[in-house]
């Protein structure tokens, strides 16, 4: 399969002519949640070659990010020494000195401003072991409630919707391979052809067998070009789309009444709600033609195997939780969740976005997806941690709320950042930079001098991906092994070592071995801490993962085979029945007006990943996608007098960004698009809105009001 831009996209070793390679180290890709399987081969001279490995998710394919991932291991600007800021400059120092600076600042700030004045911001790319260790470090060593992670900006709306309707949050609660046997797949706000190209293999097989692919997206993306039906929805109106589809399902008598009566609660209020969302009204709100809505509703109600998946396009809104909820309501009315071959899921973005939100680095959670305010959960985890339950702090602020209050009275004053780069990835990023600059101490642990590390007072060089063992949990809830293939450079330490060392400097009253540094020991403790929780890893060990290739949670004991499919018999709610939740459409937090007449939406491109800290260091990826752009409709460009490639200034209420115009026939005339991987003057997140979803606290990355200006004008 070749990508639209002709670059290496999703290809197998045979297609590349790679031929058989010697036995290497089986592991998984360092980037997205598809966690494609690969084998790393290390030559005697130390160079590393990537070989794609067959696995049910990637089926022997990798995208260009995976193929080129080994280049990260020899990046010339790899950090190999801690840095501390002296007279305004970051200068190399020893680990003892750097850790001493951090420990002294933490002690001083906690004495003066309280324990919560020290915060931790983690990342969805960290292994399960690191996510668990950071959560425990915050609650046990710092005794601070101030911890959250960048998955708040990625999966929190999907998680909140799954929890309140299905009683559990496992992004895709069935094997991804089900896609290939579906009759109908509806993707809402998901551009998998660019973000996860090997996933497309399942969709291609589905279509080859006669299935139908429907994609709702404001842009005619690479994924839309593979689809049978495109719903060009106005940014911020997916919720109305879902209500309108359920209206038609009800009107057509296509509700699975037996399923609704036997397995769910609360449909009456939802049935009443959607009565007011007739197709012509939905067309006015969403821009999707009523006849297309009717066609899609008929396809969804066809009685075959139907899968509905969302991603960030539907979720990163101030009403993302309600939008995903409305789509789950639609699926429940059709009787899809729990039916073999059908179902609803959310496509997790970051490499360990799923596991990263299960084991305690989320502000309100304990390991095993337990709630921090649940007395029974606190008691269980406190026993594993060897501390009194009452010593565990309560839930803290969400990621953006923590950043928004940095350096203020009551806010965090020392922040430890692990595996994330908010200077590029946070919404309203100019404001976030100002808040980071107001800290007493900013500590960044990263393999590279990211844009956030450039602002730090202390930078700690850490191991990456192929230099360390660990586990991740992929987008289907399958726990898999990452393995060390090479030795980390001298001077580099693991985040686990850092947590261990800081805990020892800060506390002399903790149980012996409270913060193990061996990943397998951390995992075994994580498994015990998760026992009995929704995300139960108690029956998972490194040995079992090595023998099986991966196990789905929940896996409560060592004889348990894992749970590939959820909801076959029961849902995760107390009474085992799914809950319809009555939600209604509302406009985005910020709408267009005369000063800001266009909608900005943001997203990713094939050759870059998230804030670009990794992928902007890989030559082939930079050659493929060297700079950002502003995609705008031809009629908008003509009105402005802008031609292809000319710099355009995008202005929102929060800032400006300048990037070359990409004039397109593939975007709505009321919408412009920017990828968000780059820093500086072209940073898309200088523009984005920090309006938060009231339930998930997810920022509204996907829609804000902007105007365009010619830079020369
Ligand atoms: Fe697979 Fe994602 Fe890695 Fe590409 S970036 S190879 S899709 S895991």
Tab-separated table of N, CA and C in Angstrom, residues 350-413:
chain	number	residue	atom	x	y	z
A	350	UNK	N	-1.555	8.060	21.801
A	350	UNK	CA	-0.160	7.917	22.196
A	350	UNK	C	0.209	6.449	22.442
A	351	UNK	N	1.514	6.189	22.363
A	351	UNK	CA	2.009	4.822	22.408
A	351	UNK	C	1.483	4.021	23.582
A	352	UNK	N	1.456	4.626	24.769
A	352	UNK	CA	0.881	3.941	25.919
A	352	UNK	C	-0.251	4.781	26.508
A	353	UNK	N	-1.016	5.392	25.620
A	353	UNK	CA	-2.145	6.191	26.082
A	353	UNK	C	-3.113	5.381	26.923
A	354	UNK	N	-3.271	4.090	26.590
A	354	UNK	CA	-4.192	3.249	27.367
A	354	UNK	C	-3.589	2.915	28.734
A	355	UNK	N	-2.417	2.265	28.750
A	355	UNK	CA	-1.812	1.895	30.032
A	355	UNK	C	-1.450	3.102	30.867
A	356	UNK	N	-1.072	4.191	30.189
A	356	UNK	CA	-0.675	5.394	30.912
A	356	UNK	C	-1.800	5.979	31.738
A	357	UNK	N	-3.055	5.640	31.394
A	357	UNK	CA	-4.168	6.192	32.168
A	357	UNK	C	-4.744	5.174	33.136
A	358	UNK	N	-4.104	4.032	33.265
A	358	UNK	CA	-4.662	2.978	34.104
A	358	UNK	C	-3.949	2.816	35.436
A	359	UNK	N	-2.744	3.376	35.582
A	359	UNK	CA	-1.932	2.953	36.721
A	359	UNK	C	-1.466	4.078	37.626
A	360	UNK	N	-2.130	5.229	37.552
A	360	UNK	CA	-1.936	6.173	38.631
A	360	UNK	C	-1.324	7.509	38.301
A	361	UNK	N	-0.939	7.780	37.038
A	361	UNK	CA	-0.425	9.128	36.785
A	361	UNK	C	-1.558	10.088	36.416
A	362	UNK	N	-2.795	9.580	36.361
A	362	UNK	CA	-3.948	10.457	36.160
A	362	UNK	C	-4.341	11.041	37.521
A	363	UNK	N	-4.845	12.264	37.516
A	363	UNK	CA	-4.976	13.014	38.772
A	363	UNK	C	-5.913	12.374	39.800
A	364	UNK	N	-6.830	11.524	39.323
A	364	UNK	CA	-7.846	10.992	40.234
A	364	UNK	C	-7.796	9.474	40.353
A	365	UNK	N	-6.688	8.880	39.953
A	365	UNK	CA	-6.683	7.424	39.880
A	365	UNK	C	-5.552	6.765	40.650
A	366	UNK	N	-5.835	5.547	41.060
A	366	UNK	CA	-4.833	4.642	41.611
A	366	UNK	C	-4.648	3.487	40.624
A	367	UNK	N	-3.602	2.684	40.788
A	367	UNK	CA	-3.346	1.596	39.828
A	367	UNK	C	-4.543	0.662	39.673
A	368	UNK	N	-4.670	0.125	38.451
A	368	UNK	CA	-5.783	-0.774	38.155
A	368	UNK	C	-7.040	-0.028	37.766
A	369	UNK	N	-6.879	1.260	37.432
A	369	UNK	CA	-8.009	2.122	37.080
A	369	UNK	C	-8.959	2.270	38.261
A	370	UNK	N	-8.371	2.257	39.470
A	370	UNK	CA	-9.182	2.502	40.665
A	370	UNK	C	-9.307	4.002	40.899
A	371	UNK	N	-10.349	4.376	41.614
A	371	UNK	CA	-10.586	5.783	41.892
A	371	UNK	C	-9.895	6.176	43.192
A	372	UNK	N	-9.220	7.302	43.152
A	372	UNK	CA	-8.468	7.776	44.310
A	372	UNK	C	-9.378	8.167	45.470
A	373	UNK	N	-10.636	8.483	45.168
A	373	UNK	CA	-11.549	8.850	46.261
A	373	UNK	C	-12.392	7.669	46.752
A	374	UNK	N	-12.033	6.462	46.344
A	374	UNK	CA	-12.751	5.264	46.786
A	374	UNK	C	-12.008	4.673	47.997
A	375	UNK	N	-12.631	4.679	49.172
A	375	UNK	CA	-11.920	4.198	50.369
A	375	UNK	C	-11.383	2.773	50.217
A	376	UNK	N	-12.134	1.894	49.573
A	376	UNK	CA	-11.667	0.512	49.413
A	376	UNK	C	-10.442	0.460	48.506
A	377	UNK	N	-10.434	1.276	47.450
A	377	UNK	CA	-9.282	1.316	46.544
A	377	UNK	C	-8.051	1.849	47.271
A	378	UNK	N	-8.232	2.892	48.066
A	378	UNK	CA	-7.107	3.469	48.816
A	378	UNK	C	-6.549	2.432	49.787
A	379	UNK	N	-7.451	1.704	50.436
A	379	UNK	CA	-6.989	0.714	51.411
A	379	UNK	C	-6.185	-0.387	50.715
A	380	UNK	N	-6.670	-0.850	49.568
A	380	UNK	CA	-5.972	-1.931	48.852
A	380	UNK	C	-4.577	-1.472	48.415
A	381	UNK	N	-4.525	-0.328	47.770
A	381	UNK	CA	-3.236	0.128	47.228
A	381	UNK	C	-2.287	0.513	48.369
A	382	UNK	N	-2.810	1.074	49.439
A	382	UNK	CA	-1.949	1.452	50.565
A	382	UNK	C	-1.244	0.221	51.148
A	383	UNK	N	-1.925	-0.912	51.181
A	383	UNK	CA	-1.281	-2.136	51.672
A	383	UNK	C	-0.111	-2.506	50.764
A	384	UNK	N	-0.339	-2.471	49.456
A	384	UNK	CA	0.742	-2.805	48.509
A	384	UNK	C	1.905	-1.835	48.675
A	385	UNK	N	1.594	-0.571	48.933
A	385	UNK	CA	2.645	0.443	49.042
A	385	UNK	C	3.250	0.513	50.451
A	386	UNK	N	2.650	-0.154	51.403
A	386	UNK	CA	3.192	-0.158	52.762
A	386	UNK	C	3.068	1.176	53.462
A	387	UNK	N	1.972	1.901	53.179
A	387	UNK	CA	1.746	3.203	53.820
A	387	UNK	C	0.320	3.232	54.361
A	388	UNK	N	0.023	4.112	55.315
A	388	UNK	CA	-1.359	4.231	55.796
A	388	UNK	C	-2.257	4.828	54.707
A	389	UNK	N	-3.477	4.315	54.552
A	389	UNK	CA	-4.371	4.867	53.511
A	389	UNK	C	-4.585	6.367	53.660
A	390	UNK	N	-4.640	6.814	54.930
A	390	UNK	CA	-4.925	8.241	55.137
A	390	UNK	C	-3.763	9.137	54.705
A	391	UNK	N	-2.594	8.543	54.457
A	391	UNK	CA	-1.464	9.365	53.992
A	391	UNK	C	-1.569	9.681	52.504
A	392	UNK	N	-2.432	8.961	51.780
A	392	UNK	CA	-2.547	9.199	50.338
A	392	UNK	C	-3.373	10.460	50.102
A	393	UNK	N	-2.844	11.407	49.300
A	393	UNK	CA	-3.624	12.619	49.025
A	393	UNK	C	-4.831	12.309	48.152
A	394	UNK	N	-5.730	13.271	48.040
A	394	UNK	CA	-6.920	13.099	47.200
A	394	UNK	C	-6.650	13.517	45.765
A	395	UNK	N	-7.702	13.548	44.946
A	395	UNK	CA	-7.545	13.941	43.542
A	395	UNK	C	-7.033	15.376	43.414
A	396	UNK	N	-6.215	15.609	42.398
A	396	UNK	CA	-5.646	16.934	42.173
A	396	UNK	C	-6.188	17.568	40.909
A	397	UNK	N	-5.564	18.664	40.465
A	397	UNK	CA	-6.034	19.364	39.263
A	397	UNK	C	-5.705	18.569	38.002
A	398	UNK	N	-6.481	18.811	36.959
A	398	UNK	CA	-6.173	18.193	35.664
A	398	UNK	C	-4.969	18.899	35.046
A	399	UNK	N	-4.444	18.303	33.969
A	399	UNK	CA	-3.176	18.785	33.402
A	399	UNK	C	-3.215	20.274	33.079
A	400	UNK	N	-4.230	20.709	32.325
A	400	UNK	CA	-4.221	22.120	31.954
A	400	UNK	C	-4.458	23.013	33.162
A	401	UNK	N	-5.323	22.574	34.058
A	401	UNK	CA	-5.580	23.385	35.254
A	401	UNK	C	-4.316	23.513	36.103
A	402	UNK	N	-3.534	22.451	36.162
A	402	UNK	CA	-2.272	22.533	36.904
A	402	UNK	C	-1.322	23.523	36.216
A	403	UNK	N	-1.199	23.424	34.886
A	403	UNK	CA	-0.305	24.341	34.165
A	403	UNK	C	-0.793	25.788	34.288
A	404	UNK	N	-2.086	25.974	34.216
A	404	UNK	CA	-2.665	27.319	34.247
A	404	UNK	C	-2.360	28.034	35.568
A	405	UNK	N	-2.161	27.253	36.632
A	405	UNK	CA	-1.954	27.843	37.965
A	405	UNK	C	-0.487	27.811	38.399
A	406	UNK	N	0.425	27.422	37.523
A	406	UNK	CA	1.834	27.319	37.929
A	406	UNK	C	2.332	28.655	38.472
A	407	UNK	N	3.001	28.589	39.603
A	407	UNK	CA	3.624	29.784	40.160
A	407	UNK	C	2.674	30.717	40.878
A	408	UNK	N	1.397	30.383	40.941
A	408	UNK	CA	0.418	31.244	41.623
A	408	UNK	C	0.226	30.774	43.061
A	409	UNK	N	-0.448	31.586	43.865
A	409	UNK	CA	-0.810	31.155	45.219
A	409	UNK	C	-1.704	29.924	45.115
A	410	UNK	N	-1.324	28.880	45.788
A	410	UNK	CA	-2.111	27.648	45.721
A	410	UNK	C	-1.752	26.761	44.558
A	411	UNK	N	-0.924	27.256	43.651
A	411	UNK	CA	-0.536	26.456	42.484
A	411	UNK	C	0.792	25.745	42.699
A	412	UNK	N	1.154	24.948	41.715
A	412	UNK	CA	2.422	24.216	41.766
A	412	UNK	C	3.585	25.186	41.546
A	413	UNK	N	4.675	25.000	42.317
A	413	UNK	CA	5.850	25.869	42.195
A	413	UNK	C	7.108	25.119	41.766
